[in-house]
């Protein structure tokens, strides 16, 4: 259903807000919208709003002129300008400082940006997508996020599902991850029935990102081209707890931590 929705969204120019738990592939869905759209030949630029310090995020987004602040040795093109003709993804938009949100709102309304230290505005032609793993209405109630910006971003909402809500996807995704991380296509191990049962019984609170970690561990631990149940290490216990683990798990942990 989400794949079909991507095709529909790709035909429009609407701003999309992708919500969902961490590890559910929000960025992948955003990239798929871009790749299927008329802007696919243009740039796809991602900005992680949670990873960039507040004092640098404005310059990162809008750019700056030489001498606009201490350390600005030359002109820098901002991400809005860099993504013109393509798509700009504001990843984890809920982490954006409240003071910067009003400036983002203005850009979305007027489709113009003013680099720090500049006297003139720059026209931009960019489609904006945003992601968040938070309840945005709750963030608005806490005064952490501007309501007007939320509605500007939430023109078309799209929600990804947690892995626990789609258990039939667990094994196909696990196989895809084996293909991704195996040393070569000729060395892709099989998942035994017991290993499959272990994967299906887990609730996967970390979603696909957690599953990917588990598959990478299993590739290290497996032997003979078959991943057994004891190779599926969901939680890596500290060395001090290893004596309390079952013998098979103890042996696997010993191999993993050695």
PDB file of N, CA, C and O in Angstrom, residues 6-79:
ATOM      1  N   UNK A   6       3.483   5.871  -2.843  1.00  0.00           N
ATOM      2  CA  UNK A   6       4.678   6.567  -3.338  1.00  0.00           C
ATOM      3  C   UNK A   6       4.487   6.973  -4.790  1.00  0.00           C
ATOM      4  O   UNK A   6       4.822   8.092  -5.192  1.00  0.00           O
ATOM      5  N   UNK A   7       3.937   6.067  -5.597  1.00  0.00           N
ATOM      6  CA  UNK A   7       3.701   6.380  -6.996  1.00  0.00           C
ATOM      7  C   UNK A   7       2.761   7.550  -7.173  1.00  0.00           C
ATOM      8  O   UNK A   7       2.949   8.387  -8.057  1.00  0.00           O
ATOM      9  N   UNK A   8       1.734   7.624  -6.318  1.00  0.00           N
ATOM     10  CA  UNK A   8       0.786   8.736  -6.379  1.00  0.00           C
ATOM     11  C   UNK A   8       1.442  10.038  -5.953  1.00  0.00           C
ATOM     12  O   UNK A   8       1.295  11.075  -6.605  1.00  0.00           O
ATOM     13  N   UNK A   9       2.197   9.990  -4.865  1.00  0.00           N
ATOM     14  CA  UNK A   9       2.852  11.194  -4.351  1.00  0.00           C
ATOM     15  C   UNK A   9       3.919  11.704  -5.311  1.00  0.00           C
ATOM     16  O   UNK A   9       4.158  12.907  -5.402  1.00  0.00           O
ATOM     17  N   UNK A  10       4.554  10.793  -6.028  1.00  0.00           N
ATOM     18  CA  UNK A  10       5.616  11.195  -6.946  1.00  0.00           C
ATOM     19  C   UNK A  10       5.076  12.061  -8.076  1.00  0.00           C
ATOM     20  O   UNK A  10       5.809  12.877  -8.645  1.00  0.00           O
ATOM     21  N   UNK A  11       3.802  11.905  -8.391  1.00  0.00           N
ATOM     22  CA  UNK A  11       3.205  12.678  -9.482  1.00  0.00           C
ATOM     23  C   UNK A  11       2.834  14.095  -9.051  1.00  0.00           C
ATOM     24  O   UNK A  11       2.511  14.930  -9.891  1.00  0.00           O
ATOM     25  N   UNK A  12       2.850  14.356  -7.753  1.00  0.00           N
ATOM     26  CA  UNK A  12       2.469  15.674  -7.263  1.00  0.00           C
ATOM     27  C   UNK A  12       3.707  16.427  -6.795  1.00  0.00           C
ATOM     28  O   UNK A  12       4.810  15.894  -6.771  1.00  0.00           O
ATOM     29  N   UNK A  13       3.480  17.701  -6.436  1.00  0.00           N
ATOM     30  CA  UNK A  13       4.572  18.518  -5.896  1.00  0.00           C
ATOM     31  C   UNK A  13       4.349  18.796  -4.409  1.00  0.00           C
ATOM     32  O   UNK A  13       5.014  19.649  -3.826  1.00  0.00           O
ATOM     33  N   UNK A  14       3.420  18.073  -3.804  1.00  0.00           N
ATOM     34  CA  UNK A  14       3.035  18.338  -2.423  1.00  0.00           C
ATOM     35  C   UNK A  14       4.173  18.048  -1.445  1.00  0.00           C
ATOM     36  O   UNK A  14       4.965  17.122  -1.645  1.00  0.00           O
ATOM     37  N   UNK A  15       4.222  18.842  -0.381  1.00  0.00           N
ATOM     38  CA  UNK A  15       5.132  18.559   0.722  1.00  0.00           C
ATOM     39  C   UNK A  15       4.606  17.345   1.479  1.00  0.00           C
ATOM     40  O   UNK A  15       3.403  17.224   1.719  1.00  0.00           O
ATOM     41  N   UNK A  16       5.507  16.435   1.845  1.00  0.00           N
ATOM     42  CA  UNK A  16       5.109  15.192   2.511  1.00  0.00           C
ATOM     43  C   UNK A  16       5.819  15.100   3.851  1.00  0.00           C
ATOM     44  O   UNK A  16       7.026  15.353   3.943  1.00  0.00           O
ATOM     45  N   UNK A  17       5.071  14.745   4.890  1.00  0.00           N
ATOM     46  CA  UNK A  17       5.652  14.491   6.210  1.00  0.00           C
ATOM     47  C   UNK A  17       5.563  12.995   6.486  1.00  0.00           C
ATOM     48  O   UNK A  17       4.464  12.440   6.603  1.00  0.00           O
ATOM     49  N   UNK A  18       6.723  12.346   6.557  1.00  0.00           N
ATOM     50  CA  UNK A  18       6.787  10.903   6.794  1.00  0.00           C
ATOM     51  C   UNK A  18       7.039  10.670   8.276  1.00  0.00           C
ATOM     52  O   UNK A  18       8.050  11.107   8.821  1.00  0.00           O
ATOM     53  N   UNK A  19       6.101   9.987   8.922  1.00  0.00           N
ATOM     54  CA  UNK A  19       6.211   9.720  10.356  1.00  0.00           C
ATOM     55  C   UNK A  19       6.376   8.227  10.600  1.00  0.00           C
ATOM     56  O   UNK A  19       5.967   7.398   9.780  1.00  0.00           O
ATOM     57  N   UNK A  20       6.966   7.885  11.740  1.00  0.00           N
ATOM     58  CA  UNK A  20       7.129   6.481  12.093  1.00  0.00           C
ATOM     59  C   UNK A  20       8.278   6.302  13.062  1.00  0.00           C
ATOM     60  O   UNK A  20       9.087   7.204  13.277  1.00  0.00           O
ATOM     61  N   UNK A  21       8.354   5.125  13.650  1.00  0.00           N
ATOM     62  CA  UNK A  21       9.398   4.819  14.621  1.00  0.00           C
ATOM     63  C   UNK A  21      10.765   4.807  13.944  1.00  0.00           C
ATOM     64  O   UNK A  21      10.874   4.641  12.728  1.00  0.00           O
ATOM     65  N   UNK A  22      11.804   4.979  14.740  1.00  0.00           N
ATOM     66  CA  UNK A  22      13.168   4.879  14.221  1.00  0.00           C
ATOM     67  C   UNK A  22      13.406   3.480  13.661  1.00  0.00           C
ATOM     68  O   UNK A  22      12.973   2.485  14.244  1.00  0.00           O
ATOM     69  N   UNK A  23      14.085   3.427  12.520  1.00  0.00           N
ATOM     70  CA  UNK A  23      14.413   2.138  11.929  1.00  0.00           C
ATOM     71  C   UNK A  23      13.349   1.569  11.020  1.00  0.00           C
ATOM     72  O   UNK A  23      13.457   0.423  10.586  1.00  0.00           O
ATOM     73  N   UNK A  24      12.300   2.359  10.690  1.00  0.00           N
ATOM     74  CA  UNK A  24      11.237   1.839   9.833  1.00  0.00           C
ATOM     75  C   UNK A  24      11.401   2.261   8.373  1.00  0.00           C
ATOM     76  O   UNK A  24      10.536   1.981   7.545  1.00  0.00           O
ATOM     77  N   UNK A  25      12.481   2.965   8.041  1.00  0.00           N
ATOM     78  CA  UNK A  25      12.756   3.275   6.649  1.00  0.00           C
ATOM     79  C   UNK A  25      12.154   4.569   6.141  1.00  0.00           C
ATOM     80  O   UNK A  25      11.871   4.697   4.948  1.00  0.00           O
ATOM     81  N   UNK A  26      12.002   5.543   7.027  1.00  0.00           N
ATOM     82  CA  UNK A  26      11.393   6.817   6.596  1.00  0.00           C
ATOM     83  C   UNK A  26      12.218   7.494   5.505  1.00  0.00           C
ATOM     84  O   UNK A  26      11.667   8.009   4.527  1.00  0.00           O
ATOM     85  N   UNK A  27      13.538   7.486   5.666  1.00  0.00           N
ATOM     86  CA  UNK A  27      14.389   8.117   4.660  1.00  0.00           C
ATOM     87  C   UNK A  27      14.320   7.360   3.328  1.00  0.00           C
ATOM     88  O   UNK A  27      14.344   7.969   2.247  1.00  0.00           O
ATOM     89  N   UNK A  28      14.218   6.043   3.389  1.00  0.00           N
ATOM     90  CA  UNK A  28      14.116   5.251   2.169  1.00  0.00           C
ATOM     91  C   UNK A  28      12.841   5.588   1.409  1.00  0.00           C
ATOM     92  O   UNK A  28      12.841   5.681   0.167  1.00  0.00           O
ATOM     93  N   UNK A  29      11.741   5.758   2.132  1.00  0.00           N
ATOM     94  CA  UNK A  29      10.487   6.121   1.485  1.00  0.00           C
ATOM     95  C   UNK A  29      10.597   7.512   0.858  1.00  0.00           C
ATOM     96  O   UNK A  29      10.101   7.748  -0.249  1.00  0.00           O
ATOM     97  N   UNK A  30      11.236   8.439   1.565  1.00  0.00           N
ATOM     98  CA  UNK A  30      11.413   9.792   1.026  1.00  0.00           C
ATOM     99  C   UNK A  30      12.233   9.745  -0.255  1.00  0.00           C
ATOM    100  O   UNK A  30      11.908  10.406  -1.253  1.00  0.00           O
ATOM    101  N   UNK A  31      13.288   8.951  -0.254  1.00  0.00           N
ATOM    102  CA  UNK A  31      14.138   8.837  -1.446  1.00  0.00           C
ATOM    103  C   UNK A  31      13.368   8.190  -2.593  1.00  0.00           C
ATOM    104  O   UNK A  31      13.546   8.559  -3.768  1.00  0.00           O
ATOM    105  N   UNK A  32      12.491   7.231  -2.255  1.00  0.00           N
ATOM    106  CA  UNK A  32      11.695   6.575  -3.291  1.00  0.00           C
ATOM    107  C   UNK A  32      10.722   7.555  -3.937  1.00  0.00           C
ATOM    108  O   UNK A  32      10.477   7.491  -5.151  1.00  0.00           O
ATOM    109  N   UNK A  33      10.157   8.475  -3.151  1.00  0.00           N
ATOM    110  CA  UNK A  33       9.275   9.501  -3.712  1.00  0.00           C
ATOM    111  C   UNK A  33      10.049  10.361  -4.698  1.00  0.00           C
ATOM    112  O   UNK A  33       9.585  10.647  -5.805  1.00  0.00           O
ATOM    113  N   UNK A  34      11.249  10.779  -4.300  1.00  0.00           N
ATOM    114  CA  UNK A  34      12.085  11.589  -5.192  1.00  0.00           C
ATOM    115  C   UNK A  34      12.438  10.824  -6.464  1.00  0.00           C
ATOM    116  O   UNK A  34      12.328  11.366  -7.582  1.00  0.00           O
ATOM    117  N   UNK A  35      12.852   9.576  -6.311  1.00  0.00           N
ATOM    118  CA  UNK A  35      13.328   8.794  -7.460  1.00  0.00           C
ATOM    119  C   UNK A  35      12.222   8.522  -8.474  1.00  0.00           C
ATOM    120  O   UNK A  35      12.508   8.306  -9.658  1.00  0.00           O
ATOM    121  N   UNK A  36      10.966   8.508  -8.006  1.00  0.00           N
ATOM    122  CA  UNK A  36       9.835   8.230  -8.894  1.00  0.00           C
ATOM    123  C   UNK A  36       9.210   9.501  -9.455  1.00  0.00           C
ATOM    124  O   UNK A  36       8.279   9.421 -10.261  1.00  0.00           O
ATOM    125  N   UNK A  37       9.705  10.653  -9.037  1.00  0.00           N
ATOM    126  CA  UNK A  37       9.085  11.922  -9.416  1.00  0.00           C
ATOM    127  C   UNK A  37       9.739  12.526 -10.652  1.00  0.00           C
ATOM    128  O   UNK A  37      10.753  12.029 -11.151  1.00  0.00           O
ATOM    129  N   UNK A  38       9.165  13.622 -11.118  1.00  0.00           N
ATOM    130  CA  UNK A  38       9.731  14.340 -12.262  1.00  0.00           C
ATOM    131  C   UNK A  38      11.054  15.012 -11.895  1.00  0.00           C
ATOM    132  O   UNK A  38      11.778  15.484 -12.771  1.00  0.00           O
ATOM    133  N   UNK A  39      11.344  15.081 -10.619  1.00  0.00           N
ATOM    134  CA  UNK A  39      12.577  15.699 -10.146  1.00  0.00           C
ATOM    135  C   UNK A  39      13.704  14.689  -9.979  1.00  0.00           C
ATOM    136  O   UNK A  39      14.750  15.018  -9.423  1.00  0.00           O
ATOM    137  N   UNK A  40      13.499  13.480 -10.443  1.00  0.00           N
ATOM    138  CA  UNK A  40      14.484  12.417 -10.183  1.00  0.00           C
ATOM    139  C   UNK A  40      15.860  12.720 -10.771  1.00  0.00           C
ATOM    140  O   UNK A  40      16.866  12.206 -10.281  1.00  0.00           O
ATOM    141  N   UNK A  41      15.912  13.532 -11.827  1.00  0.00           N
ATOM    142  CA  UNK A  41      17.209  13.890 -12.398  1.00  0.00           C
ATOM    143  C   UNK A  41      17.913  14.980 -11.596  1.00  0.00           C
ATOM    144  O   UNK A  41      19.097  15.253 -11.802  1.00  0.00           O
ATOM    145  N   UNK A  42      17.166  15.627 -10.685  1.00  0.00           N
ATOM    146  CA  UNK A  42      17.749  16.665  -9.844  1.00  0.00           C
ATOM    147  C   UNK A  42      18.354  16.071  -8.584  1.00  0.00           C
ATOM    148  O   UNK A  42      18.263  14.868  -8.326  1.00  0.00           O
ATOM    149  N   UNK A  43      18.970  16.896  -7.762  1.00  0.00           N
ATOM    150  CA  UNK A  43      19.620  16.398  -6.542  1.00  0.00           C
ATOM    151  C   UNK A  43      18.622  15.971  -5.476  1.00  0.00           C
ATOM    152  O   UNK A  43      17.505  16.493  -5.403  1.00  0.00           O
ATOM    153  N   UNK A  44      19.020  14.994  -4.691  1.00  0.00           N
ATOM    154  CA  UNK A  44      18.295  14.605  -3.473  1.00  0.00           C
ATOM    155  C   UNK A  44      19.224  14.929  -2.316  1.00  0.00           C
ATOM    156  O   UNK A  44      20.256  14.285  -2.137  1.00  0.00           O
ATOM    157  N   UNK A  45      18.880  15.946  -1.549  1.00  0.00           N
ATOM    158  CA  UNK A  45      19.756  16.450  -0.489  1.00  0.00           C
ATOM    159  C   UNK A  45      19.099  16.187   0.858  1.00  0.00           C
ATOM    160  O   UNK A  45      17.928  16.543   1.066  1.00  0.00           O
ATOM    161  N   UNK A  46      19.851  15.584   1.763  1.00  0.00           N
ATOM    162  CA  UNK A  46      19.327  15.253   3.091  1.00  0.00           C
ATOM    163  C   UNK A  46      20.032  16.083   4.146  1.00  0.00           C
ATOM    164  O   UNK A  46      21.254  16.210   4.131  1.00  0.00           O
ATOM    165  N   UNK A  47      19.239  16.638   5.066  1.00  0.00           N
ATOM    166  CA  UNK A  47      19.784  17.362   6.208  1.00  0.00           C
ATOM    167  C   UNK A  47      19.241  16.709   7.479  1.00  0.00           C
ATOM    168  O   UNK A  47      18.026  16.639   7.671  1.00  0.00           O
ATOM    169  N   UNK A  48      20.137  16.207   8.308  1.00  0.00           N
ATOM    170  CA  UNK A  48      19.736  15.620   9.593  1.00  0.00           C
ATOM    171  C   UNK A  48      19.646  16.735  10.622  1.00  0.00           C
ATOM    172  O   UNK A  48      20.664  17.209  11.124  1.00  0.00           O
ATOM    173  N   UNK A  49      18.439  17.154  10.937  1.00  0.00           N
ATOM    174  CA  UNK A  49      18.239  18.289  11.843  1.00  0.00           C
ATOM    175  C   UNK A  49      18.670  17.976  13.269  1.00  0.00           C
ATOM    176  O   UNK A  49      18.892  18.899  14.063  1.00  0.00           O
ATOM    177  N   UNK A  50      18.783  16.690  13.599  1.00  0.00           N
ATOM    178  CA  UNK A  50      19.174  16.308  14.955  1.00  0.00           C
ATOM    179  C   UNK A  50      20.682  16.233  15.122  1.00  0.00           C
ATOM    180  O   UNK A  50      21.183  16.255  16.243  1.00  0.00           O
ATOM    181  N   UNK A  51      21.421  16.146  14.007  1.00  0.00           N
ATOM    182  CA  UNK A  51      22.862  15.898  14.088  1.00  0.00           C
ATOM    183  C   UNK A  51      23.694  17.166  13.965  1.00  0.00           C
ATOM    184  O   UNK A  51      24.883  17.149  14.284  1.00  0.00           O
ATOM    185  N   UNK A  52      23.090  18.253  13.511  1.00  0.00           N
ATOM    186  CA  UNK A  52      23.852  19.482  13.277  1.00  0.00           C
ATOM    187  C   UNK A  52      23.612  20.457  14.426  1.00  0.00           C
ATOM    188  O   UNK A  52      22.461  20.727  14.778  1.00  0.00           O
ATOM    189  N   UNK A  53      24.656  20.986  15.050  1.00  0.00           N
ATOM    190  CA  UNK A  53      24.485  21.940  16.157  1.00  0.00           C
ATOM    191  C   UNK A  53      23.619  23.124  15.740  1.00  0.00           C
ATOM    192  O   UNK A  53      23.630  23.557  14.591  1.00  0.00           O
ATOM    193  N   UNK A  54      22.859  23.644  16.719  1.00  0.00           N
ATOM    194  CA  UNK A  54      21.909  24.713  16.443  1.00  0.00           C
ATOM    195  C   UNK A  54      22.574  25.917  15.791  1.00  0.00           C
ATOM    196  O   UNK A  54      22.033  26.529  14.862  1.00  0.00           O
ATOM    197  N   UNK A  55      23.777  26.275  16.233  1.00  0.00           N
ATOM    198  CA  UNK A  55      24.432  27.470  15.701  1.00  0.00           C
ATOM    199  C   UNK A  55      24.957  27.281  14.283  1.00  0.00           C
ATOM    200  O   UNK A  55      25.362  28.240  13.630  1.00  0.00           O
ATOM    201  N   UNK A  56      24.967  26.043  13.777  1.00  0.00           N
ATOM    202  CA  UNK A  56      25.432  25.775  12.418  1.00  0.00           C
ATOM    203  C   UNK A  56      24.301  25.412  11.457  1.00  0.00           C
ATOM    204  O   UNK A  56      24.481  25.474  10.235  1.00  0.00           O
ATOM    205  N   UNK A  57      23.148  25.037  11.999  1.00  0.00           N
ATOM    206  CA  UNK A  57      22.070  24.526  11.157  1.00  0.00           C
ATOM    207  C   UNK A  57      21.533  25.595  10.207  1.00  0.00           C
ATOM    208  O   UNK A  57      21.240  25.310   9.040  1.00  0.00           O
ATOM    209  N   UNK A  58      21.416  26.836  10.685  1.00  0.00           N
ATOM    210  CA  UNK A  58      20.904  27.900   9.825  1.00  0.00           C
ATOM    211  C   UNK A  58      21.827  28.120   8.630  1.00  0.00           C
ATOM    212  O   UNK A  58      21.370  28.247   7.487  1.00  0.00           O
ATOM    213  N   UNK A  59      23.129  28.169   8.878  1.00  0.00           N
ATOM    214  CA  UNK A  59      24.085  28.331   7.793  1.00  0.00           C
ATOM    215  C   UNK A  59      24.050  27.136   6.855  1.00  0.00           C
ATOM    216  O   UNK A  59      24.164  27.281   5.630  1.00  0.00           O
ATOM    217  N   UNK A  60      23.865  25.937   7.417  1.00  0.00           N
ATOM    218  CA  UNK A  60      23.807  24.725   6.614  1.00  0.00           C
ATOM    219  C   UNK A  60      22.624  24.768   5.648  1.00  0.00           C
ATOM    220  O   UNK A  60      22.735  24.369   4.487  1.00  0.00           O
ATOM    221  N   UNK A  61      21.500  25.295   6.118  1.00  0.00           N
ATOM    222  CA  UNK A  61      20.288  25.311   5.306  1.00  0.00           C
ATOM    223  C   UNK A  61      20.263  26.471   4.312  1.00  0.00           C
ATOM    224  O   UNK A  61      19.903  26.304   3.151  1.00  0.00           O
ATOM    225  N   UNK A  62      20.647  27.660   4.779  1.00  0.00           N
ATOM    226  CA  UNK A  62      20.494  28.863   3.962  1.00  0.00           C
ATOM    227  C   UNK A  62      21.786  29.323   3.286  1.00  0.00           C
ATOM    228  O   UNK A  62      21.745  30.135   2.367  1.00  0.00           O
ATOM    229  N   UNK A  63      22.922  28.824   3.742  1.00  0.00           N
ATOM    230  CA  UNK A  63      24.188  29.276   3.211  1.00  0.00           C
ATOM    231  C   UNK A  63      24.634  30.580   3.857  1.00  0.00           C
ATOM    232  O   UNK A  63      23.921  31.152   4.686  1.00  0.00           O
ATOM    233  N   UNK A  64      25.817  31.055   3.498  1.00  0.00           N
ATOM    234  CA  UNK A  64      26.315  32.318   4.060  1.00  0.00           C
ATOM    235  C   UNK A  64      27.300  32.977   3.104  1.00  0.00           C
ATOM    236  O   UNK A  64      27.871  32.330   2.221  1.00  0.00           O
ATOM    237  N   UNK A  65      27.458  34.273   3.314  1.00  0.00           N
ATOM    238  CA  UNK A  65      28.422  35.042   2.540  1.00  0.00           C
ATOM    239  C   UNK A  65      29.741  35.129   3.304  1.00  0.00           C
ATOM    240  O   UNK A  65      29.776  34.934   4.526  1.00  0.00           O
ATOM    241  N   UNK A  66      30.804  35.427   2.596  1.00  0.00           N
ATOM    242  CA  UNK A  66      32.116  35.581   3.218  1.00  0.00           C
ATOM    243  C   UNK A  66      32.063  36.697   4.265  1.00  0.00           C
ATOM    244  O   UNK A  66      31.533  37.777   4.028  1.00  0.00           O
ATOM    245  N   UNK A  67      32.579  36.389   5.461  1.00  0.00           N
ATOM    246  CA  UNK A  67      32.642  37.366   6.528  1.00  0.00           C
ATOM    247  C   UNK A  67      31.349  37.587   7.272  1.00  0.00           C
ATOM    248  O   UNK A  67      31.258  38.487   8.114  1.00  0.00           O
ATOM    249  N   UNK A  68      30.332  36.760   7.008  1.00  0.00           N
ATOM    250  CA  UNK A  68      29.042  36.951   7.676  1.00  0.00           C
ATOM    251  C   UNK A  68      29.096  36.605   9.156  1.00  0.00           C
ATOM    252  O   UNK A  68      28.277  37.059   9.941  1.00  0.00           O
ATOM    253  N   UNK A  69      30.074  35.799   9.552  1.00  0.00           N
ATOM    254  CA  UNK A  69      30.300  35.486  10.962  1.00  0.00           C
ATOM    255  C   UNK A  69      31.739  34.997  11.104  1.00  0.00           C
ATOM    256  O   UNK A  69      32.420  34.730  10.106  1.00  0.00           O
ATOM    257  N   UNK A  70      32.192  34.906  12.318  1.00  0.00           N
ATOM    258  CA  UNK A  70      33.560  34.467  12.576  1.00  0.00           C
ATOM    259  C   UNK A  70      33.797  33.076  11.991  1.00  0.00           C
ATOM    260  O   UNK A  70      33.052  32.138  12.284  1.00  0.00           O
ATOM    261  N   UNK A  71      34.795  32.959  11.160  1.00  0.00           N
ATOM    262  CA  UNK A  71      35.104  31.671  10.543  1.00  0.00           C
ATOM    263  C   UNK A  71      34.537  31.504   9.151  1.00  0.00           C
ATOM    264  O   UNK A  71      34.835  30.508   8.477  1.00  0.00           O
ATOM    265  N   UNK A  72      33.695  32.451   8.703  1.00  0.00           N
ATOM    266  CA  UNK A  72      33.123  32.367   7.351  1.00  0.00           C
ATOM    267  C   UNK A  72      34.146  32.907   6.352  1.00  0.00           C
ATOM    268  O   UNK A  72      34.132  34.081   5.983  1.00  0.00           O
ATOM    269  N   UNK A  73      35.050  32.042   5.916  1.00  0.00           N
ATOM    270  CA  UNK A  73      36.156  32.469   5.062  1.00  0.00           C
ATOM    271  C   UNK A  73      35.751  32.651   3.612  1.00  0.00           C
ATOM    272  O   UNK A  73      36.492  33.238   2.822  1.00  0.00           O
ATOM    273  N   UNK A  74      34.591  32.140   3.244  1.00  0.00           N
ATOM    274  CA  UNK A  74      34.134  32.265   1.867  1.00  0.00           C
ATOM    275  C   UNK A  74      32.644  32.030   1.783  1.00  0.00           C
ATOM    276  O   UNK A  74      31.994  31.680   2.774  1.00  0.00           O
ATOM    277  N   UNK A  75      32.094  32.224   0.600  1.00  0.00           N
ATOM    278  CA  UNK A  75      30.670  32.002   0.412  1.00  0.00           C
ATOM    279  C   UNK A  75      30.373  30.511   0.409  1.00  0.00           C
ATOM    280  O   UNK A  75      31.129  29.715  -0.146  1.00  0.00           O
ATOM    281  N   UNK A  76      29.256  30.163   1.047  1.00  0.00           N
ATOM    282  CA  UNK A  76      28.843  28.763   1.067  1.00  0.00           C
ATOM    283  C   UNK A  76      27.400  28.661   0.606  1.00  0.00           C
ATOM    284  O   UNK A  76      26.540  29.411   1.062  1.00  0.00           O
ATOM    285  N   UNK A  77      27.145  27.733  -0.307  1.00  0.00           N
ATOM    286  CA  UNK A  77      25.787  27.492  -0.793  1.00  0.00           C
ATOM    287  C   UNK A  77      25.042  26.640   0.230  1.00  0.00           C
ATOM    288  O   UNK A  77      25.550  25.609   0.681  1.00  0.00           O
ATOM    289  N   UNK A  78      23.850  27.059   0.598  1.00  0.00           N
ATOM    290  CA  UNK A  78      23.034  26.315   1.554  1.00  0.00           C
ATOM    291  C   UNK A  78      22.314  25.145   0.904  1.00  0.00           C
ATOM    292  O   UNK A  78      22.253  25.015  -0.324  1.00  0.00           O
ATOM    293  N   UNK A  79      21.758  24.285   1.733  1.00  0.00           N
ATOM    294  CA  UNK A  79      21.101  23.082   1.241  1.00  0.00           C
ATOM    295  C   UNK A  79      19.847  23.392   0.429  1.00  0.00           C
ATOM    296  O   UNK A  79      19.517  22.650  -0.506  1.00  0.00           O
TER     297      UNK A  79
END
